[in-house]
PDB file of C-alpha atoms in Angstrom:
ATOM      1  CA  LYS K   1      44.795  20.611  87.016  1.00 40.00           C
ATOM      2  CA  ILE K   2      47.998  19.209  86.098  1.00 42.00           C
ATOM      3  CA  GLU K   3      49.169  22.690  85.158  1.00 45.00           C
ATOM      4  CA  ASP K   4      47.905  23.962  88.501  1.00 47.00           C
ATOM      5  CA  ASP K   5      49.669  21.211  90.293  1.00 47.00           C
ATOM      6  CA  GLY K   6      52.725  22.031  88.326  1.00 47.00           C
ATOM      7  CA  ILE K   7      52.520  25.659  89.289  1.00 42.00           C
ATOM      8  CA  LEU K   8      51.896  24.794  92.933  1.00 42.00           C
ATOM      9  CA  LYS K   9      54.916  22.321  92.961  1.00 45.00           C
ATOM     10  CA  SER K  10      57.079  24.858  91.317  1.00 47.00           C
ATOM     11  CA  THR K  11      55.973  27.552  93.813  1.00 46.00           C
ATOM     12  CA  PHE K  12      56.512  25.130  96.629  1.00 43.00           C
ATOM     13  CA  HIS K  13      59.992  24.200  95.520  1.00 49.00           C
ATOM     14  CA  THR K  14      60.846  27.844  94.930  1.00 48.00           C
ATOM     15  CA  GLN K  15      59.737  28.769  98.446  1.00 48.00           C
ATOM     16  CA  GLN K  16      61.564  25.821  99.910  1.00 50.00           C
ATOM     17  CA  ALA K  17      64.768  26.815  98.033  1.00 46.00           C
ATOM     18  CA  GLN K  18      64.388  30.327  99.481  1.00 50.00           C
ATOM     19  CA  VAL K  19      64.063  28.935 102.947  1.00 45.00           C
ATOM     20  CA  HIS K  20      67.217  26.823 102.478  1.00 49.00           C
ATOM     21  CA  LEU K  21      69.047  29.737 100.912  1.00 48.00           C
ATOM     22  CA  THR K  22      68.184  32.227 103.620  1.00 50.00           C
ATOM     23  CA  PRO K  23      70.713  31.128 106.155  1.00 49.00           C
ATOM     24  CA  PHE K  24      73.454  30.939 103.451  1.00 46.00           C
ATOM     25  CA  LEU K  25      72.572  34.466 102.194  1.00 48.00           C
ATOM     26  CA  PHE K  26      72.560  35.788 105.783  1.00 46.00           C
ATOM     27  CA  HIS K  27      75.907  34.117 106.550  1.00 49.00           C
ATOM     28  CA  LYS K  28      77.237  35.578 103.227  1.00 51.00           C
ATOM     29  CA  ALA K  29      75.937  39.048 104.165  1.00 49.00           C
ATOM     30  CA  ILE K  30      77.798  38.913 107.540  1.00 52.00           C
ATOM     31  CA  ILE K  31      81.097  37.926 105.709  1.00 51.00           C
ATOM     32  CA  SER K  32      80.497  40.803 103.161  1.00 60.00           C
ATOM     33  CA  LYS K  33      79.953  43.280 106.004  1.00 59.00           C
ATOM     34  CA  LYS K  34      83.185  42.019 107.766  1.00 62.00           C
ATOM     35  CA  LEU K  35      85.071  42.423 104.490  1.00 62.00           C
ATOM     36  CA  LEU K  36      83.709  45.894 104.016  1.00 59.00           C
ATOM     37  CA  MET K  37      84.697  46.876 107.538  1.00 62.00           C
ATOM     38  CA  LYS K  38      88.181  45.519 106.970  1.00 60.00           C
ATOM     39  CA  ALA K  39      88.339  47.360 103.643  1.00 56.00           C
ATOM     40  CA  ALA K  40      87.222  50.632 105.332  1.00 54.00           C
ATOM     41  CA  LEU K  41      89.859  50.182 108.130  1.00 53.00           C
ATOM     42  CA  PHE K  42      92.557  49.528 105.509  1.00 51.00           C
ATOM     43  CA  ALA K  43      91.536  52.598 103.579  1.00 48.00           C
ATOM     44  CA  PHE K  44      91.678  54.650 106.745  1.00 42.00           C
ATOM     45  CA  ILE K  45      95.215  53.352 107.434  1.00 42.00           C
ATOM     46  CA  LEU K  46      96.244  54.362 103.950  1.00 41.00           C
ATOM     47  CA  ILE K  47      94.852  57.886 104.393  1.00 36.00           C
ATOM     48  CA  VAL K  48      96.752  58.296 107.689  1.00 34.00           C
ATOM     49  CA  ILE K  49      99.947  57.030 106.087  1.00 36.00           C
ATOM     50  CA  GLN K  50      99.476  59.298 103.103  1.00 40.00           C
ATOM     51  CA  PHE K  51      98.841  62.190 105.416  1.00 34.00           C
ATOM     52  CA  ASP K  52     102.104  61.428 107.295  1.00 37.00           C
ATOM     53  CA  ILE K  53     104.114  61.181 104.097  1.00 34.00           C
ATOM     54  CA  THR K  54     102.534  64.342 102.611  1.00 35.00           C
ATOM     55  CA  GLY K  55     103.394  66.166 105.829  1.00 36.00           C
ATOM     56  CA  ALA K  56     106.940  65.011 105.697  1.00 34.00           C
ATOM     57  CA  LEU K  57     107.262  65.987 102.123  1.00 34.00           C
ATOM     58  CA  SER K  58     105.804  69.401 102.823  1.00 34.00           C
ATOM     59  CA  MET K  59     108.381  70.022 105.583  1.00 36.00           C
ATOM     60  CA  ASN K  60     111.153  68.773 103.269  1.00 38.00           C
ATOM     61  CA  ALA K  61     109.929  71.108 100.592  1.00 47.00           C
ATOM     62  CA  GLY K  62     110.233  73.999 103.005  1.00 71.00           C
ATOM     63  CA  GLU K  63     106.706  75.382 102.858  1.00 90.00           C
ATOM     64  CA  ILE K  64     106.729  78.904 104.351  1.00 96.00           C
ATOM     65  CA  TYR K  65     104.116  79.789 106.984  1.00 96.00           C
ATOM     66  CA  ASN K  66     102.532  76.425 106.512  1.00 94.00           C
ATOM     67  CA  ILE K  67     100.930  77.519 103.253  1.00 96.00           C
ATOM     68  CA  PRO K  68     100.539  74.600 100.834  1.00 96.00           C
ATOM     69  CA  GLY K  69     102.818  75.287  97.853  1.00 96.00           C
ATOM     70  CA  GLY K  70     104.542  78.012  99.795  1.00 97.00           C
ATOM     71  CA  SER K  71     108.086  77.396  98.699  1.00 96.00           C
ATOM     72  CA  TRP K  72     110.371  78.585  95.818  1.00 96.00           C
ATOM     73  CA  ARG K  73     110.264  75.274  94.178  1.00 95.00           C
ATOM     74  CA  SER K  74     106.448  75.084  94.055  1.00 96.00           C
ATOM     75  CA  PRO K  75     104.799  75.515  90.622  1.00 95.00           C
ATOM     76  CA  THR K  76     102.141  77.728  92.335  1.00 97.00           C
ATOM     77  CA  TRP K  77     104.818  80.160  93.716  1.00 97.00           C
ATOM     78  CA  ASN K  78     104.703  82.554  90.812  1.00 96.00           C
ATOM     79  CA  TRP K  79     107.355  84.922  92.183  1.00 95.00           C
ATOM     80  CA  GLY K  80     106.816  88.512  90.994  1.00 91.00           C
ATOM     81  CA  TYR K  81     103.021  88.013  90.139  1.00 94.00           C
ATOM     82  CA  ALA K  82      99.981  89.273  92.098  1.00 93.00           C
ATOM     83  CA  GLN K  83      98.593  85.736  92.262  1.00 94.00           C
ATOM     84  CA  GLY K  84     100.286  82.715  93.668  1.00 97.00           C
ATOM     85  CA  THR K  85     101.606  81.287  96.917  1.00 97.00           C
ATOM     86  CA  GLY K  86     104.652  83.533  96.641  1.00 97.00           C
ATOM     87  CA  HIS K  87     102.413  86.607  96.799  1.00 97.00           C
ATOM     88  CA  ASP K  88     100.494  85.096  99.766  1.00 97.00           C
ATOM     89  CA  CYS K  89     103.691  84.418 101.721  1.00 98.00           C
ATOM     90  CA  ALA K  90     105.143  87.861 100.896  1.00 98.00           C
ATOM     91  CA  MET K  91     102.024  89.490 102.386  1.00 97.00           C
ATOM     92  CA  ILE K  92     102.451  87.601 105.660  1.00 97.00           C
ATOM     93  CA  CYS K  93     106.184  88.439 105.664  1.00 98.00           C
ATOM     94  CA  ARG K  94     105.716  92.126 105.177  1.00 98.00           C
ATOM     95  CA  GLU K  95     103.285  92.177 108.038  1.00 97.00           C
ATOM     96  CA  ARG K  96     105.481  90.122 110.238  1.00 97.00           C
ATOM     97  CA  TYR K  97     108.409  92.603 109.795  1.00 98.00           C
ATOM     98  CA  ASN K  98     106.389  95.714 109.561  1.00 97.00           C
ATOM     99  CA  SER K  99     108.028  97.331 112.580  1.00 98.00           C
ATOM    100  CA  GLN K 100     111.624  98.438 112.875  1.00 98.00           C
ATOM    101  CA  LYS K 101     111.723  96.562 116.207  1.00 98.00           C
ATOM    102  CA  ASP K 102     110.823  93.256 114.562  1.00 98.00           C
ATOM    103  CA  ARG K 103     113.385  93.860 111.792  1.00 98.00           C
ATOM    104  CA  THR K 104     116.110  94.611 114.257  1.00 98.00           C
ATOM    105  CA  GLU K 105     115.388  91.420 116.192  1.00 98.00           C
ATOM    106  CA  LEU K 106     115.567  89.359 113.010  1.00 98.00           C
ATOM    107  CA  VAL K 107     119.033  90.718 112.137  1.00 98.00           C
ATOM    108  CA  GLU K 108     120.185  90.176 115.675  1.00 98.00           C
ATOM    109  CA  VAL K 109     118.971  86.569 115.807  1.00 98.00           C
ATOM    110  CA  LEU K 110     120.473  85.782 112.443  1.00 98.00           C
ATOM    111  CA  TRP K 111     123.805  87.127 113.549  1.00 97.00           C
ATOM    112  CA  GLU K 112     123.764  85.319 116.921  1.00 96.00           C
ATOM    113  CA  PRO K 113     121.404  82.361 116.620  1.00 96.00           C
ATOM    114  CA  CYS K 114     121.198  79.544 119.192  1.00 93.00           C
ATOM    115  CA  LYS K 115     123.924  76.855 119.174  1.00 91.00           C
ATOM    116  CA  ASP K 116     121.575  73.985 118.370  1.00 91.00           C
ATOM    117  CA  ASP K 117     121.011  74.267 114.576  1.00 87.00           C
ATOM    118  CA  LYS K 118     117.853  72.023 114.787  1.00 90.00           C
ATOM    119  CA  ILE K 119     115.865  74.674 116.790  1.00 93.00           C
ATOM    120  CA  ARG K 120     117.157  77.902 115.256  1.00 95.00           C
ATOM    121  CA  LYS K 121     114.498  80.474 114.386  1.00 95.00           C
ATOM    122  CA  PRO K 122     113.180  81.654 112.119  1.00 97.00           C
ATOM    123  CA  PRO K 123     113.264  78.767 109.574  1.00 96.00           C
ATOM    124  CA  PHE K 124     115.711  79.560 106.870  1.00 97.00           C
ATOM    125  CA  GLU K 125     113.068  79.329 104.194  1.00 97.00           C
ATOM    126  CA  GLU K 126     111.456  82.459 105.776  1.00 98.00           C
ATOM    127  CA  VAL K 127     114.903  84.165 105.778  1.00 98.00           C
ATOM    128  CA  LYS K 128     115.178  83.478 102.046  1.00 98.00           C
ATOM    129  CA  LEU K 129     111.852  85.116 101.494  1.00 98.00           C
ATOM    130  CA  VAL K 130     112.944  88.202 103.518  1.00 98.00           C
ATOM    131  CA  LEU K 131     116.162  88.288 101.424  1.00 98.00           C
ATOM    132  CA  GLY K 132     114.113  87.983  98.201  1.00 98.00           C
ATOM    133  CA  LEU K 133     111.870  90.830  99.124  1.00 98.00           C
ATOM    134  CA  THR K 134     114.777  92.987 100.207  1.00 98.00           C
ATOM    135  CA  TRP K 135     116.532  92.345  96.938  1.00 98.00           C
ATOM    136  CA  GLN K 136     113.273  93.092  95.093  1.00 97.00           C
ATOM    137  CA  ARG K 137     113.018  96.411  96.856  1.00 97.00           C
ATOM    138  CA  GLY K 138     116.745  97.047  96.187  1.00 97.00           C
ATOM    139  CA  ARG K 139     116.179  96.845  92.410  1.00 95.00           C
ATOM    140  CA  TRP K 140     113.998  99.917  92.764  1.00 95.00           C
ATOM    141  CA  ASP K 141     116.009 101.992  95.163  1.00 96.00           C
ATOM    142  CA  GLY K 142     119.436 100.926  94.111  1.00 95.00           C
ATOM    143  CA  SER K 143     120.445  99.298  97.367  1.00 97.00           C
ATOM    144  CA  ASP K 144     120.992  95.889  95.695  1.00 97.00           C
ATOM    145  CA  GLY K 145     124.401  96.949  94.362  1.00 97.00           C
ATOM    146  CA  GLY K 146     123.301  97.702  90.787  1.00 97.00           C
ATOM    147  CA  ILE K 147     124.671  95.629  87.843  1.00 96.00           C
ATOM    148  CA  GLY K 148     125.907  92.287  89.060  1.00 97.00           C
ATOM    149  CA  GLY K 149     124.425  92.906  92.512  1.00 98.00           C
ATOM    150  CA  TYR K 150     121.852  91.079  94.505  1.00 98.00           C
ATOM    151  CA  GLY K 151     119.121  91.414  91.815  1.00 97.00           C
ATOM    152  CA  ASP K 152     121.057  88.596  90.136  1.00 98.00           C
ATOM    153  CA  VAL K 153     120.863  86.416  93.246  1.00 98.00           C
ATOM    154  CA  LEU K 154     117.116  87.047  93.286  1.00 98.00           C
ATOM    155  CA  GLU K 155     116.959  85.722  89.752  1.00 97.00           C
ATOM    156  CA  TYR K 156     118.953  82.641  90.813  1.00 98.00           C
ATOM    157  CA  MET K 157     116.484  82.094  93.762  1.00 97.00           C
ATOM    158  CA  ALA K 158     113.478  82.369  91.500  1.00 97.00           C
ATOM    159  CA  GLU K 159     115.136  79.825  89.131  1.00 97.00           C
ATOM    160  CA  CYS K 160     115.503  77.418  92.050  1.00 97.00           C
ATOM    161  CA  ARG K 161     119.254  77.415  92.118  1.00 98.00           C
ATOM    162  CA  TYR K 162     119.116  76.968  95.886  1.00 97.00           C
ATOM    163  CA  GLU K 163     116.411  74.251  95.853  1.00 96.00           C
ATOM    164  CA  THR K 164     118.230  71.036  95.209  1.00 95.00           C
ATOM    165  CA  GLU K 165     117.721  67.959  97.475  1.00 94.00           C
ATOM    166  CA  ASP K 166     120.900  68.706  99.233  1.00 96.00           C
ATOM    167  CA  ASP K 167     120.365  71.460 101.793  1.00 94.00           C
ATOM    168  CA  GLN K 168     124.044  71.821 102.527  1.00 95.00           C
ATOM    169  CA  THR K 169     124.867  72.388  98.873  1.00 97.00           C
ATOM    170  CA  ASN K 170     122.054  74.867  98.652  1.00 97.00           C
ATOM    171  CA  ALA K 171     123.430  76.778 101.664  1.00 97.00           C
ATOM    172  CA  ILE K 172     126.969  76.801 100.390  1.00 97.00           C
ATOM    173  CA  GLN K 173     125.915  78.100  96.927  1.00 98.00           C
ATOM    174  CA  LEU K 174     123.747  80.767  98.449  1.00 98.00           C
ATOM    175  CA  VAL K 175     126.516  81.951 100.734  1.00 98.00           C
ATOM    176  CA  THR K 176     128.943  81.912  97.822  1.00 98.00           C
ATOM    177  CA  ASP K 177     126.600  84.092  95.633  1.00 98.00           C
ATOM    178  CA  MET K 178     125.932  86.547  98.512  1.00 98.00           C
ATOM    179  CA  LYS K 179     129.625  86.838  99.324  1.00 98.00           C
ATOM    180  CA  GLU K 180     130.687  87.467  95.724  1.00 97.00           C
ATOM    181  CA  ARG K 181     128.919  90.757  95.431  1.00 98.00           C
ATOM    182  CA  PHE K 182     129.032  91.969  99.065  1.00 98.00           C
ATOM    183  CA  HIS K 183     131.681  94.511  98.218  1.00 98.00           C
ATOM    184  CA  LEU K 184     129.106  96.393  96.091  1.00 98.00           C
ATOM    185  CA  ILE K 185     127.105  97.398  99.142  1.00 98.00           C
ATOM    186  CA  ALA K 186     129.369  96.918 102.174  1.00 98.00           C
ATOM    187  CA  SER K 187     131.105  99.321 104.463  1.00 97.00           C
ATOM    188  CA  GLU K 188     134.715  98.448 105.248  1.00 97.00           C
ATOM    189  CA  ALA K 189     133.799  97.106 108.760  1.00 97.00           C
ATOM    190  CA  ALA K 190     131.002  94.911 107.351  1.00 98.00           C
ATOM    191  CA  ALA K 191     133.290  93.705 104.585  1.00 97.00           C
ATOM    192  CA  GLU K 192     135.814  92.621 107.241  1.00 96.00           C
ATOM    193  CA  LYS K 193     133.136  90.638 109.088  1.00 96.00           C
ATOM    194  CA  MET K 194     132.100  88.854 105.908  1.00 97.00           C
ATOM    195  CA  LYS K 195     135.738  88.043 105.216  1.00 95.00           C
ATOM    196  CA  ASN K 196     136.093  86.309 108.616  1.00 94.00           C
ATOM    197  CA  LEU K 197     132.822  84.369 108.444  1.00 93.00           C
ATOM    198  CA  ASP K 198     134.668  81.011 107.787  1.00 89.00           C
ATOM    199  CA  HIS K 199     136.602  81.564 110.999  1.00 88.00           C
ATOM    200  CA  PHE K 200     133.527  82.515 113.041  1.00 85.00           C
ATOM    201  CA  CYS K 201     131.383  79.642 111.871  1.00 92.00           C
ATOM    202  CA  ASP K 202     133.869  76.681 112.102  1.00 89.00           C
ATOM    203  CA  GLY K 203     132.152  74.526 109.453  1.00 90.00           C
ATOM    204  CA  ASP K 204     128.619  75.205 110.605  1.00 95.00           C
ATOM    205  CA  VAL K 205     127.053  75.932 107.238  1.00 96.00           C
ATOM    206  CA  ASP K 206     123.658  77.015 108.554  1.00 97.00           C
ATOM    207  CA  LEU K 207     125.294  79.417 110.952  1.00 97.00           C
ATOM    208  CA  MET K 208     127.312  80.854 108.002  1.00 97.00           C
ATOM    209  CA  ARG K 209     124.276  81.421 105.841  1.00 98.00           C
ATOM    210  CA  ARG K 210     122.407  83.110 108.705  1.00 98.00           C
ATOM    211  CA  LYS K 211     125.313  85.430 109.566  1.00 98.00           C
ATOM    212  CA  CYS K 212     125.849  86.107 105.893  1.00 98.00           C
ATOM    213  CA  ALA K 213     122.102  86.998 105.504  1.00 98.00           C
ATOM    214  CA  ALA K 214     122.424  89.306 108.536  1.00 98.00           C
ATOM    215  CA  LEU K 215     125.220  91.224 107.043  1.00 98.00           C
ATOM    216  CA  VAL K 216     123.552  91.638 103.648  1.00 98.00           C
ATOM    217  CA  LEU K 217     120.199  92.762 105.204  1.00 98.00           C
ATOM    218  CA  SER K 218     122.082  95.234 107.406  1.00 98.00           C
ATOM    219  CA  GLU K 219     124.059  96.776 104.627  1.00 98.00           C
ATOM    220  CA  MET K 220     121.009  97.094 102.398  1.00 98.00           C
ATOM    221  CA  GLY K 221     119.190  99.059 104.961  1.00 97.00           C
ATOM    222  CA  PHE K 222     116.584  96.409 105.852  1.00 98.00           C
ATOM    223  CA  VAL K 223     116.213  97.547 109.488  1.00 98.00           C
ATOM    224  CA  LYS K 224     115.513 101.203 108.549  1.00 97.00           C
ATOM    225  CA  THR K 225     113.712 100.783 105.300  1.00 96.00           C
ATOM    226  CA  GLY K 226     111.907  97.485 105.629  1.00 96.00           C
ATOM    227  CA  LEU K 227     110.397  95.468 102.860  1.00 95.00           C
TER     228      LEU K 227
END
């Protein structure tokens, strides 16, 4: 009987404790739910911030055609191979400039871009891809100037010579490398235009690299032959 009473008392006290604990546990559950909601909101904010940062970095990295890893500096670029983002971008580029009309318009807009360098089209990363594919073709048909020609500039490009953090330095270096060997492919009239680029561009480095690219593409037969 004593044992029974003890069991009963023990059971009663346990139930009584549960009754007293129930409001506390309920209140604690509400607090935990609030903390979870705050944690979820904080996590969402971090995701949004990370997305914005990633987007900014992607734009800074110069991703071509919005393809993740679509830039010369990307480890997935794999220039010259059948697999990689370089191959994916090249396929789009060849399709985009498949017609002589489109190629003519590209050369024209490179030679006479709009005055506002912030809205010039196409993005120069795409122009670099066009140049790269043209120089690649030139290695096969000889239009790259041969030994010491634009095949060397293609190698520099693949080695990320023009992919430093300073875009102006990249532009000047690319223009320098293109100018140095222009005499190997240029007509007399085109050579004269290249010689006077500094005067035409008046310190606008982006304008200079676009005009320089236009002259190189024209003299390599890009409009007629394509990529």
